[in-house]
Amino acid sequence: MTAVMPALVAGTYSSVMADPAAAGSIAELAANPAIRTLFGEPVALDQAGGFTVWRVGTFVAVLLAAWSILATTRVTRGEEDAGRWDVLLAGRVPLRAVVARHLAALMIVPVVAGGVVATVLLLAGTEPAGAVVHGAGVGVLGLFFVALAGLTAQVFPARATATGVAVAVLGTGLLARMVGDGLTELGWLRWLSPFGLLALSEPYAQNRILPLALLLSAAVVLVGTALGAAGHRDVRGGLVAPAAGRQPQLILLSSVEGFAVRRVLRPLTGWALGVGAYYLLIGCTAMSVTGFLADNPALAAEAARAGFAALGAVDGFAATLFALLALPVGGFCAVRMSAFIAAETNRHLTLLTGQPVSRLRLVAAELAATLGGAVVLLVVAGTAVWAGVATTDGDLSLLAALGGAGNALPVVLLSLGAATLAAGWAPRVAAIAGSLPATGGFLLLVIADSIGAPGWVREVSPFAHLAPVPLTGVDWAATLAMTGVAAVATVAGALGYRRRDLRG
C-alpha cells in the first residue's frame, strides 16, 4: 500500500488540477494553518509529485512506521520471550549477533518500500529528483522506526512495553510535526520529529538531503545503541528490570472477566491518549477550516472536487474526520485479539486455562474487555472534538459529537468480528484479518473512487455505507446489517476457539 496510494494520487492529479482556477483554489486552501496542521506544509502543489506527497505522504509514512514497530518487536522481543531463540543462543552465536541479523533482515522492507515508492512516482512521470528524494525519505523513516523498536526491545523485558514506548515516540513525533506545520513560530519542532525531517526534505521543491541525513544518522545511532544494549543484558531480560519486592497488586484478579479488563487497561490508556490528542487537534482546527471555506464558496466547491467534501460546516468537517476514526479503533481491536493469541502461544494463559473455566468464557471475557475499550476510544474522540470546537467558540453539541464518533462503531465491530473469527480458526492471521474491514475497507474505497471502479466494488467497503454523522442521521439499515455480519463472525470465531487446541 505504500506504493498504491502515491500511484493513485499521482495518476489522478491531471484531472483534479486541470482547471487553473482549481489549482489556485487548492493552493489557497492548503495555505490555511488548519489544513497545514492536518496534511502538512504544501510544497510544489503545481506538480503531480508535490501534490501526491502532500496528500498521502504522511499517511504512507505513518503506515510504514507502524508496521516497522510492530514487526520489529514481534520478531525480536516476541520471538525471544516465546523461547524460539533458546536453541540458537545455546550455540556460539551471541545475543548481540542474533539481534543484529534480525534487525538487518527487517530493514530490508523499508528500503524496498522506499525504492518502490520512488519507482512508482518515476513511472507516473514526476520529476526524477523529487521522486528519489521522497522514496529515500520514506525508506529512511522506516529504518529509523525499525532501529527505535529494536532498541526498546532490548531495554524493556516485555514486548507490550517495548511496543508501547516505540508507538509513543511515533505519536509524539507526529504531533510535533503537526504543531510545527500549523504554527510558524514553532516550526523548529519539525527538526525534532522524524516526520518533520521527512517533510523538511521538500521533495519536488528544494530536494534537501540534510534532513534525511540527520534522520539516517539517528537511525544508525539507535542501531548501535540497541546492539550495545543487547550485549549487556540476559536472555529474556532487559536493561530495565521489572519491579521486584513490591506489594502484590490483586486488583481485578478475582475473576476471568476482571483479569481481561486488567490486561487491557494499560494499552487502552496509550491508545486513548493518542486518539484524544489527535481529535482534540481536529476540534481546535474545525472553526478555522470551516470559516475559511464559508468566506470562499467557490473555493469550497473546488475543495470538494479534490476530495475535501462537506468541509463548509463544523458538523460536516467533523463527520469527514469521524469516519476515519474506525481506522485506529478497529486497529485497537485487531491488536488486542492478536495479543490474546500471543498470550496463549507464549504460555501466559496456561495456568488460567488449566482452571475449571470454559474456553467460551475465556474468549467472551476478552471480547467484552476489547469492545469496552473500543467504546471508550470512541467516547474519548467524540469528547475531544467537542472540547476543541467549544474552545474555539464553535457550534457542535456534545451529543452530536458523540453521535458522530459512535457512527464508526459498525466498522469497528466488523474488525473485532474478523479478528475473533481468525482467532478461532486461523490464529496466526488474527491481526491481519482484524485490520481488513477498517484499514483494508478504507483503502478499497479510496482506490475505487480514484480509478472510477464499478459501483459494486465501492460497495464492498463498509465505509461506503457510513452516513456522514452528525451532518445527517445514521443509516440504520446499513448499521444493523454490518452489526449482524460482525455478530455472525464473532459467534463463529468463538465456536472455533472452543473446539481447537491451545496454541492450535
Coordinates of C-alpha atoms in Angstrom, one line a residue:
M1 CA 0.0 0.0 0.0
T2 CA 3.0 2.3 0.4
A3 CA 3.2 2.3 -3.4
V4 CA -0.5 2.0 -4.3
M5 CA -1.6 5.3 -2.7
P6 CA 1.0 7.5 -4.3
A7 CA 0.4 5.9 -7.7
L8 CA -3.3 6.6 -7.5
V9 CA -3.0 10.2 -6.4
A10 CA -0.3 10.9 -9.0
G11 CA -2.5 9.3 -11.7
T12 CA -5.5 11.5 -10.8
Y13 CA -3.5 14.8 -10.5
S14 CA -4.2 15.9 -14.0
S15 CA -7.9 15.5 -13.7
V16 CA -8.1 17.3 -10.3
M17 CA -5.9 20.2 -11.3
A18 CA -6.8 20.5 -14.9
D19 CA -8.6 23.8 -14.3
P20 CA -6.2 26.6 -13.4
A21 CA -8.8 28.0 -11.1
A22 CA -9.0 24.7 -9.3
A23 CA -5.2 24.6 -8.9
G24 CA -5.2 28.1 -7.4
S25 CA -8.1 27.2 -5.1
I26 CA -6.4 24.1 -3.8
A27 CA -3.2 26.0 -3.2
E28 CA -5.1 28.7 -1.3
L29 CA -6.8 26.1 0.8
A30 CA -3.6 24.3 1.6
A31 CA -2.1 27.6 2.9
N32 CA -4.7 27.6 5.7
P33 CA -3.0 26.9 9.0
A34 CA -5.5 24.2 10.0
I35 CA -5.1 22.4 6.7
R36 CA -1.3 22.6 7.1
T37 CA -1.7 21.0 10.6
L38 CA -3.6 18.1 9.2
F39 CA -1.9 17.4 5.9
G40 CA 1.5 19.1 6.3
E41 CA 3.0 22.2 4.7
P42 CA 2.1 22.4 1.0
V43 CA 5.1 22.2 -1.3
A44 CA 5.2 22.1 -5.1
L45 CA 1.4 21.7 -5.5
D46 CA 1.9 22.7 -9.1
Q47 CA 3.5 19.4 -9.8
A48 CA 1.9 15.9 -9.6
G49 CA 4.7 14.7 -7.4
G50 CA 4.4 17.5 -4.9
F51 CA 0.7 17.2 -4.7
T52 CA 1.0 13.4 -4.2
V53 CA 3.5 13.9 -1.3
W54 CA 1.2 16.5 0.3
R55 CA -2.0 14.4 0.0
V56 CA -0.7 10.9 1.1
G57 CA 2.9 11.3 2.1
T58 CA 2.2 11.5 5.9
F59 CA -0.3 8.6 5.7
V60 CA 2.2 6.3 3.9
A61 CA 4.9 7.3 6.4
V62 CA 2.8 6.6 9.4
L63 CA 1.7 3.2 7.9
L64 CA 5.3 2.2 7.3
A65 CA 6.4 3.4 10.7
A66 CA 3.6 1.4 12.5
W67 CA 4.5 -1.7 10.6
S68 CA 8.2 -1.3 11.4
I69 CA 7.5 -1.0 15.1
L70 CA 5.1 -4.0 15.3
A71 CA 7.1 -6.3 13.1
T72 CA 10.4 -5.5 14.9
T73 CA 9.2 -6.0 18.4
R74 CA 7.4 -9.2 17.4
V75 CA 10.4 -10.7 15.5
T76 CA 12.9 -9.7 18.3
R77 CA 11.4 -9.4 21.8
G78 CA 8.4 -11.6 20.9
E79 CA 10.4 -14.5 19.5
E80 CA 12.9 -14.3 22.3
D81 CA 10.2 -14.3 25.0
A82 CA 8.4 -17.3 23.3
G83 CA 11.6 -19.3 23.7
R84 CA 12.2 -19.7 20.0
W85 CA 15.7 -18.3 20.3
D86 CA 16.8 -20.7 23.1
V87 CA 18.4 -23.3 20.8
L88 CA 20.0 -20.7 18.6
L89 CA 21.5 -18.9 21.6
A90 CA 22.7 -22.2 23.1
G91 CA 25.4 -22.3 20.5
R92 CA 28.3 -20.0 19.8
V93 CA 26.2 -17.1 18.4
P94 CA 26.0 -14.3 20.9
L95 CA 22.7 -12.5 21.6
R96 CA 24.1 -9.3 20.0
A97 CA 24.8 -11.1 16.7
V98 CA 21.3 -12.6 16.7
V99 CA 19.7 -9.2 17.3
A100 CA 21.9 -7.6 14.6
R101 CA 20.9 -10.2 12.0
H102 CA 17.2 -9.9 12.7
L103 CA 17.4 -6.1 12.5
A104 CA 19.3 -6.3 9.2
A105 CA 16.6 -8.5 7.8
L106 CA 13.8 -6.2 9.0
M107 CA 15.5 -3.2 7.5
I108 CA 15.2 -4.7 4.0
V109 CA 11.5 -4.0 4.0
P110 CA 11.6 -0.2 4.4
V111 CA 14.4 0.0 1.9
V112 CA 12.4 -1.9 -0.6
A113 CA 9.3 0.2 0.2
G114 CA 11.2 3.4 -0.4
G115 CA 12.5 2.1 -3.7
V116 CA 9.1 1.1 -4.8
V117 CA 7.6 4.5 -3.9
A118 CA 10.3 6.2 -5.9
T119 CA 9.8 3.8 -8.9
V120 CA 6.0 4.4 -8.9
L121 CA 6.5 8.2 -8.9
L122 CA 9.0 7.9 -11.7
L123 CA 6.7 5.8 -13.8
A124 CA 3.9 8.4 -13.2
G125 CA 6.1 10.9 -14.9
T126 CA 7.0 13.0 -11.9
E127 CA 10.4 14.8 -11.6
P128 CA 13.2 12.2 -11.0
A129 CA 15.0 14.2 -8.3
G130 CA 11.8 14.7 -6.3
A131 CA 10.8 11.0 -6.7
V132 CA 14.2 9.8 -5.5
V133 CA 14.2 12.2 -2.5
H134 CA 10.7 11.2 -1.4
G135 CA 11.4 7.5 -1.9
A136 CA 14.6 7.8 0.1
G137 CA 12.8 9.7 2.8
V138 CA 10.2 7.0 3.2
G139 CA 12.8 4.3 3.4
V140 CA 15.0 6.2 5.9
L141 CA 11.9 6.8 8.1
G142 CA 11.2 3.1 8.1
L143 CA 14.8 2.4 9.1
F144 CA 14.5 4.8 11.9
F145 CA 11.5 3.1 13.4
V146 CA 13.0 -0.4 13.0
A147 CA 16.0 0.9 14.9
L148 CA 13.9 2.5 17.5
A149 CA 11.8 -0.6 18.1
G150 CA 15.0 -2.7 18.1
L151 CA 16.3 -0.5 21.0
T152 CA 13.1 -0.6 23.0
A153 CA 13.1 -4.4 22.6
Q154 CA 16.5 -4.5 24.3
V155 CA 15.7 -2.0 27.1
F156 CA 12.3 -3.4 28.2
P157 CA 11.8 -7.1 29.2
A158 CA 8.2 -7.3 27.8
R159 CA 7.1 -7.0 24.2
A160 CA 4.0 -4.9 25.1
T161 CA 6.1 -2.3 26.9
A162 CA 8.7 -2.2 24.1
T163 CA 5.9 -1.7 21.5
G164 CA 4.1 0.9 23.6
V165 CA 7.2 3.1 24.1
A166 CA 8.0 3.0 20.4
V167 CA 4.4 3.8 19.5
A168 CA 4.5 6.7 22.0
V169 CA 7.6 8.1 20.2
L170 CA 5.7 7.7 16.9
G171 CA 2.7 9.6 18.2
T172 CA 4.8 12.3 19.8
G173 CA 6.8 12.8 16.6
L174 CA 3.6 13.1 14.5
L175 CA 2.1 15.6 16.9
A176 CA 5.3 17.7 16.8
R177 CA 5.2 17.7 13.1
M178 CA 1.6 18.8 13.1
V179 CA 2.2 21.6 15.6
G180 CA 5.3 22.7 13.7
D181 CA 3.4 22.9 10.4
G182 CA 0.4 24.7 11.9
L183 CA 2.2 27.3 14.0
T184 CA 5.0 29.1 12.2
E185 CA 6.6 30.3 15.4
L186 CA 7.0 26.6 16.5
G187 CA 8.3 25.4 13.1
W188 CA 11.6 24.4 14.8
L189 CA 9.7 21.4 16.3
R190 CA 9.9 19.7 12.9
W191 CA 13.6 19.3 13.3
L192 CA 12.9 17.1 16.4
S193 CA 10.5 14.8 14.7
P194 CA 11.2 12.0 12.2
F195 CA 8.0 13.0 10.3
G196 CA 9.1 16.7 10.4
L197 CA 12.5 15.8 9.0
L198 CA 10.8 13.9 6.2
A199 CA 8.7 17.0 5.4
L200 CA 11.7 19.3 5.6
S201 CA 13.3 17.4 2.7
E202 CA 10.7 19.1 0.5
P203 CA 10.7 16.7 -2.5
Y204 CA 9.9 18.3 -5.8
A205 CA 10.9 21.7 -4.4
Q206 CA 14.2 22.1 -2.6
N207 CA 15.0 18.3 -2.6
R208 CA 17.1 18.7 0.6
I209 CA 19.4 15.9 1.7
L210 CA 20.4 17.3 5.1
P211 CA 17.1 16.4 6.9
L212 CA 17.3 12.9 5.6
A213 CA 21.0 12.6 6.5
L214 CA 20.1 13.6 10.1
L215 CA 17.3 11.0 10.2
L216 CA 19.6 8.3 8.9
S217 CA 22.3 9.3 11.4
A218 CA 19.7 9.0 14.2
A219 CA 18.8 5.5 12.9
V220 CA 22.4 4.5 12.9
V221 CA 22.9 5.7 16.5
L222 CA 19.8 3.8 17.6
V223 CA 21.0 0.6 16.0
G224 CA 24.4 1.0 17.6
T225 CA 22.8 1.6 21.0
A226 CA 20.4 -1.3 20.5
L227 CA 23.3 -3.7 19.8
G228 CA 25.3 -2.3 22.7
A229 CA 22.3 -2.9 25.0
A230 CA 21.9 -6.5 23.7
G231 CA 25.4 -7.2 24.8
H232 CA 24.7 -6.1 28.4
R233 CA 21.6 -8.0 29.2
D234 CA 20.5 -11.5 29.9
V235 CA 18.4 -13.6 27.6
R236 CA 14.7 -12.8 28.1
G237 CA 15.7 -9.8 30.2
G238 CA 16.1 -6.1 29.6
L239 CA 18.2 -3.2 30.7
V240 CA 15.2 -2.1 32.7
A241 CA 14.5 -4.8 35.2
P242 CA 10.9 -5.4 36.3
A243 CA 10.0 -4.1 39.7
A244 CA 10.7 -6.5 42.5
G245 CA 9.8 -6.6 46.1
R246 CA 6.6 -4.6 45.8
Q247 CA 3.3 -5.5 47.3
P248 CA 1.2 -7.8 45.2
Q249 CA -1.4 -6.0 43.1
L250 CA -4.6 -8.1 43.3
I251 CA -7.0 -5.6 41.8
L252 CA -9.2 -7.2 39.1
L253 CA -7.7 -10.7 39.7
S254 CA -10.8 -12.2 41.3
S255 CA -12.4 -13.3 38.0
V256 CA -11.7 -14.1 34.4
E257 CA -13.6 -11.0 33.3
G258 CA -11.7 -8.8 35.7
F259 CA -8.3 -10.2 34.5
A260 CA -9.3 -9.5 30.9
V261 CA -10.1 -5.9 31.9
R262 CA -6.8 -5.6 33.8
R263 CA -4.8 -6.7 30.7
V264 CA -6.5 -4.1 28.5
L265 CA -6.2 -1.1 30.8
R266 CA -2.6 -0.2 30.2
P267 CA -2.6 -0.4 26.4
L268 CA -6.0 1.3 26.3
T269 CA -4.5 4.3 28.2
G270 CA -1.9 4.8 25.5
W271 CA -4.4 4.4 22.7
A272 CA -6.8 6.9 24.4
L273 CA -4.1 9.5 24.8
G274 CA -3.1 9.2 21.1
V275 CA -6.7 9.3 19.8
G276 CA -7.7 12.0 22.2
A277 CA -4.8 14.3 21.3
Y278 CA -5.4 13.9 17.6
Y279 CA -9.1 14.5 17.7
L280 CA -8.7 17.4 20.1
L281 CA -6.5 19.0 17.5
I282 CA -9.2 18.2 14.9
G283 CA -11.7 20.1 17.0
C284 CA -9.4 23.1 17.5
T285 CA -8.9 23.4 13.8
A286 CA -12.6 22.9 12.8
M287 CA -13.6 26.6 13.0
S288 CA -10.5 27.8 11.1
V289 CA -11.2 25.4 8.2
T290 CA -15.0 25.9 8.0
G291 CA -14.7 29.7 8.5
F292 CA -12.2 29.9 5.7
L293 CA -14.4 27.9 3.3
A294 CA -17.6 29.8 4.3
D295 CA -15.9 33.0 3.1
N296 CA -14.8 31.4 -0.1
P297 CA -17.7 29.4 -1.6
A298 CA -16.0 28.9 -4.9
L299 CA -13.0 27.5 -3.1
A300 CA -15.3 25.2 -1.1
A301 CA -16.6 23.8 -4.3
E302 CA -13.1 23.2 -5.7
A303 CA -12.1 21.6 -2.4
A304 CA -15.0 19.2 -2.7
R305 CA -13.8 18.2 -6.2
A306 CA -10.4 17.5 -4.8
G307 CA -11.7 15.2 -2.0
F308 CA -12.5 17.7 0.8
A309 CA -16.2 17.3 0.7
A310 CA -18.6 18.8 3.3
L311 CA -16.0 20.9 4.9
G312 CA -18.0 24.1 4.8
A313 CA -19.8 23.4 8.2
V314 CA -18.5 22.2 11.5
D315 CA -20.7 19.2 11.6
G316 CA -19.6 18.3 8.0
F317 CA -16.0 18.7 8.9
A318 CA -16.4 16.6 12.0
A319 CA -18.3 13.9 10.0
T320 CA -15.5 13.6 7.5
L321 CA -12.9 13.1 10.2
F322 CA -15.1 10.8 12.4
A323 CA -15.4 8.4 9.5
L324 CA -11.6 7.9 9.8
L325 CA -12.0 7.0 13.5
A326 CA -12.8 3.4 12.5
L327 CA -9.1 3.0 11.4
P328 CA -7.4 3.4 14.8
V329 CA -10.3 1.9 16.9
G330 CA -10.5 -1.1 14.5
G331 CA -6.8 -1.4 14.7
F332 CA -7.1 -1.5 18.5
C333 CA -9.5 -4.4 18.3
A334 CA -7.2 -6.3 15.9
V335 CA -4.2 -5.7 18.1
R336 CA -5.9 -6.8 21.3
M337 CA -7.2 -10.1 19.8
S338 CA -3.7 -10.7 18.4
A339 CA -2.3 -10.0 21.9
F340 CA -4.7 -12.6 23.3
I341 CA -3.5 -15.2 20.9
A342 CA 0.1 -14.2 21.6
A343 CA -0.5 -14.7 25.4
E344 CA -1.9 -18.1 24.7
T345 CA 1.0 -19.0 22.4
N346 CA 3.6 -17.7 24.9
R347 CA 2.1 -19.8 27.7
H348 CA 1.0 -16.8 29.7
L349 CA -2.5 -18.2 29.9
T350 CA -1.5 -21.8 30.8
L351 CA -2.5 -21.6 34.4
L352 CA -5.7 -19.8 33.7
T353 CA -6.8 -22.4 31.0
G354 CA -5.9 -25.2 33.5
Q355 CA -8.6 -24.0 35.8
P356 CA -12.3 -25.1 35.6
V357 CA -13.0 -22.2 33.1
S358 CA -14.7 -22.9 29.8
R359 CA -13.0 -21.7 26.6
L360 CA -16.1 -19.8 25.7
R361 CA -16.0 -17.8 28.9
L362 CA -12.3 -17.0 28.3
V363 CA -12.8 -15.7 24.9
A364 CA -16.0 -13.9 25.8
A365 CA -14.2 -12.1 28.6
E366 CA -11.6 -10.9 26.2
L367 CA -14.2 -9.8 23.7
A368 CA -16.1 -7.9 26.3
A369 CA -13.0 -6.1 27.5
T370 CA -11.9 -5.3 24.0
L371 CA -15.3 -4.0 23.0
G372 CA -15.4 -1.9 26.1
G373 CA -12.1 -0.4 25.3
A374 CA -13.2 0.4 21.7
V375 CA -16.3 2.2 23.1
V376 CA -14.0 4.2 25.4
L377 CA -11.9 5.3 22.5
L378 CA -15.0 6.4 20.5
V379 CA -16.2 8.4 23.5
V380 CA -12.8 9.9 24.0
A381 CA -12.6 11.0 20.3
G382 CA -16.1 12.5 20.4
T383 CA -15.5 14.3 23.6
A384 CA -12.1 15.6 22.4
V385 CA -13.7 17.1 19.2
W386 CA -16.5 18.7 21.1
A387 CA -13.9 20.2 23.6
G388 CA -11.8 21.5 20.7
V389 CA -14.7 23.1 18.9
A390 CA -16.1 24.6 22.1
T391 CA -12.6 26.1 22.9
T392 CA -12.8 28.0 19.6
D393 CA -16.4 29.1 20.2
G394 CA -17.8 26.7 17.6
D395 CA -21.3 25.2 17.5
L396 CA -21.2 21.5 18.0
S397 CA -23.0 19.8 20.8
L398 CA -21.5 17.0 22.9
L399 CA -24.4 14.7 21.9
A400 CA -23.7 15.4 18.2
A401 CA -20.0 14.8 18.6
L402 CA -20.6 11.5 20.4
G403 CA -23.1 10.5 17.7
G404 CA -20.5 11.2 15.0
A405 CA -17.9 9.2 16.8
G406 CA -20.3 6.3 17.6
N407 CA -21.3 6.1 13.9
A408 CA -17.9 4.4 13.3
L409 CA -18.9 1.5 15.7
P410 CA -20.3 -0.9 12.9
V411 CA -16.9 -0.9 11.2
V412 CA -15.1 -1.4 14.5
L413 CA -17.4 -4.3 15.2
L414 CA -16.6 -5.8 11.8
S415 CA -12.9 -5.6 12.7
L416 CA -13.5 -7.2 16.1
G417 CA -15.6 -9.9 14.4
A418 CA -13.0 -10.7 11.8
A419 CA -10.2 -10.9 14.4
T420 CA -12.3 -13.2 16.5
L421 CA -13.1 -15.4 13.5
A422 CA -9.4 -15.7 12.8
A423 CA -8.6 -16.4 16.5
G424 CA -10.9 -19.4 16.4
W425 CA -9.9 -20.9 13.0
A426 CA -6.6 -19.3 11.9
P427 CA -5.0 -17.7 14.9
R428 CA -1.7 -16.8 13.2
V429 CA -3.5 -14.2 11.0
A430 CA -5.8 -12.7 13.7
A431 CA -4.1 -9.2 13.4
I432 CA -4.3 -9.2 9.6
A433 CA -7.9 -10.4 9.5
G434 CA -8.9 -7.8 12.1
S435 CA -7.4 -5.0 10.1
L436 CA -9.1 -5.8 6.8
P437 CA -12.6 -4.3 7.5
A438 CA -11.1 -1.0 8.7
T439 CA -7.8 -0.4 7.0
G440 CA -8.5 -2.6 4.0
G441 CA -12.0 -1.2 3.6
F442 CA -10.8 2.4 3.7
L443 CA -8.1 1.7 1.1
L444 CA -10.5 -0.1 -1.1
L445 CA -12.9 2.9 -1.0
V446 CA -10.1 5.3 -1.9
I447 CA -8.8 3.1 -4.7
A448 CA -12.3 2.6 -6.1
D449 CA -13.0 6.3 -6.1
S450 CA -9.6 7.1 -7.6
I451 CA -9.8 4.8 -10.6
G452 CA -13.5 5.0 -11.2
A453 CA -14.2 1.4 -10.4
P454 CA -17.7 -0.1 -10.9
G455 CA -20.1 0.8 -8.1
W456 CA -20.3 -2.8 -6.7
V457 CA -16.5 -2.6 -6.0
R458 CA -17.0 0.5 -3.9
E459 CA -20.0 -1.0 -2.1
V460 CA -17.8 -3.8 -0.8
S461 CA -16.1 -1.3 1.6
P462 CA -18.0 -0.8 4.8
F463 CA -17.0 2.9 4.7
A464 CA -19.3 3.3 1.6
H465 CA -22.3 2.6 3.9
L466 CA -21.5 5.1 6.7
A467 CA -23.7 8.1 6.7
P468 CA -21.9 11.5 7.4
V469 CA -23.0 11.8 11.0
P470 CA -23.6 14.4 12.6
L471 CA -24.1 16.2 9.3
T472 CA -27.0 13.8 8.6
G473 CA -28.8 11.0 10.5
V474 CA -27.5 7.5 11.0
D475 CA -28.1 5.0 8.2
W476 CA -29.8 2.4 10.4
A477 CA -30.3 -0.2 7.7
A478 CA -26.6 -0.3 6.9
T479 CA -25.6 -0.1 10.6
L480 CA -27.8 -3.1 11.5
A481 CA -26.6 -5.1 8.5
M482 CA -22.9 -4.6 9.4
T483 CA -23.6 -5.3 13.0
G484 CA -25.3 -8.5 12.1
V485 CA -22.4 -9.7 9.9
A486 CA -20.0 -8.8 12.8
A487 CA -22.1 -10.8 15.2
V488 CA -22.1 -13.9 13.0
A489 CA -18.3 -13.7 12.6
T490 CA -17.8 -13.3 16.3
V491 CA -20.0 -16.3 17.2
A492 CA -18.3 -18.4 14.5
G493 CA -14.9 -17.4 15.9
A494 CA -15.9 -18.2 19.5
L495 CA -17.2 -21.6 18.5
G496 CA -14.0 -22.3 16.6
Y497 CA -11.9 -21.2 19.6
R498 CA -13.8 -23.6 21.8
R499 CA -13.2 -26.5 19.5
R500 CA -9.5 -26.1 18.7
D501 CA -6.5 -27.0 20.9
L502 CA -4.5 -24.4 22.8
R503 CA -1.8 -22.9 20.6
G504 CA -3.5 -24.7 17.7

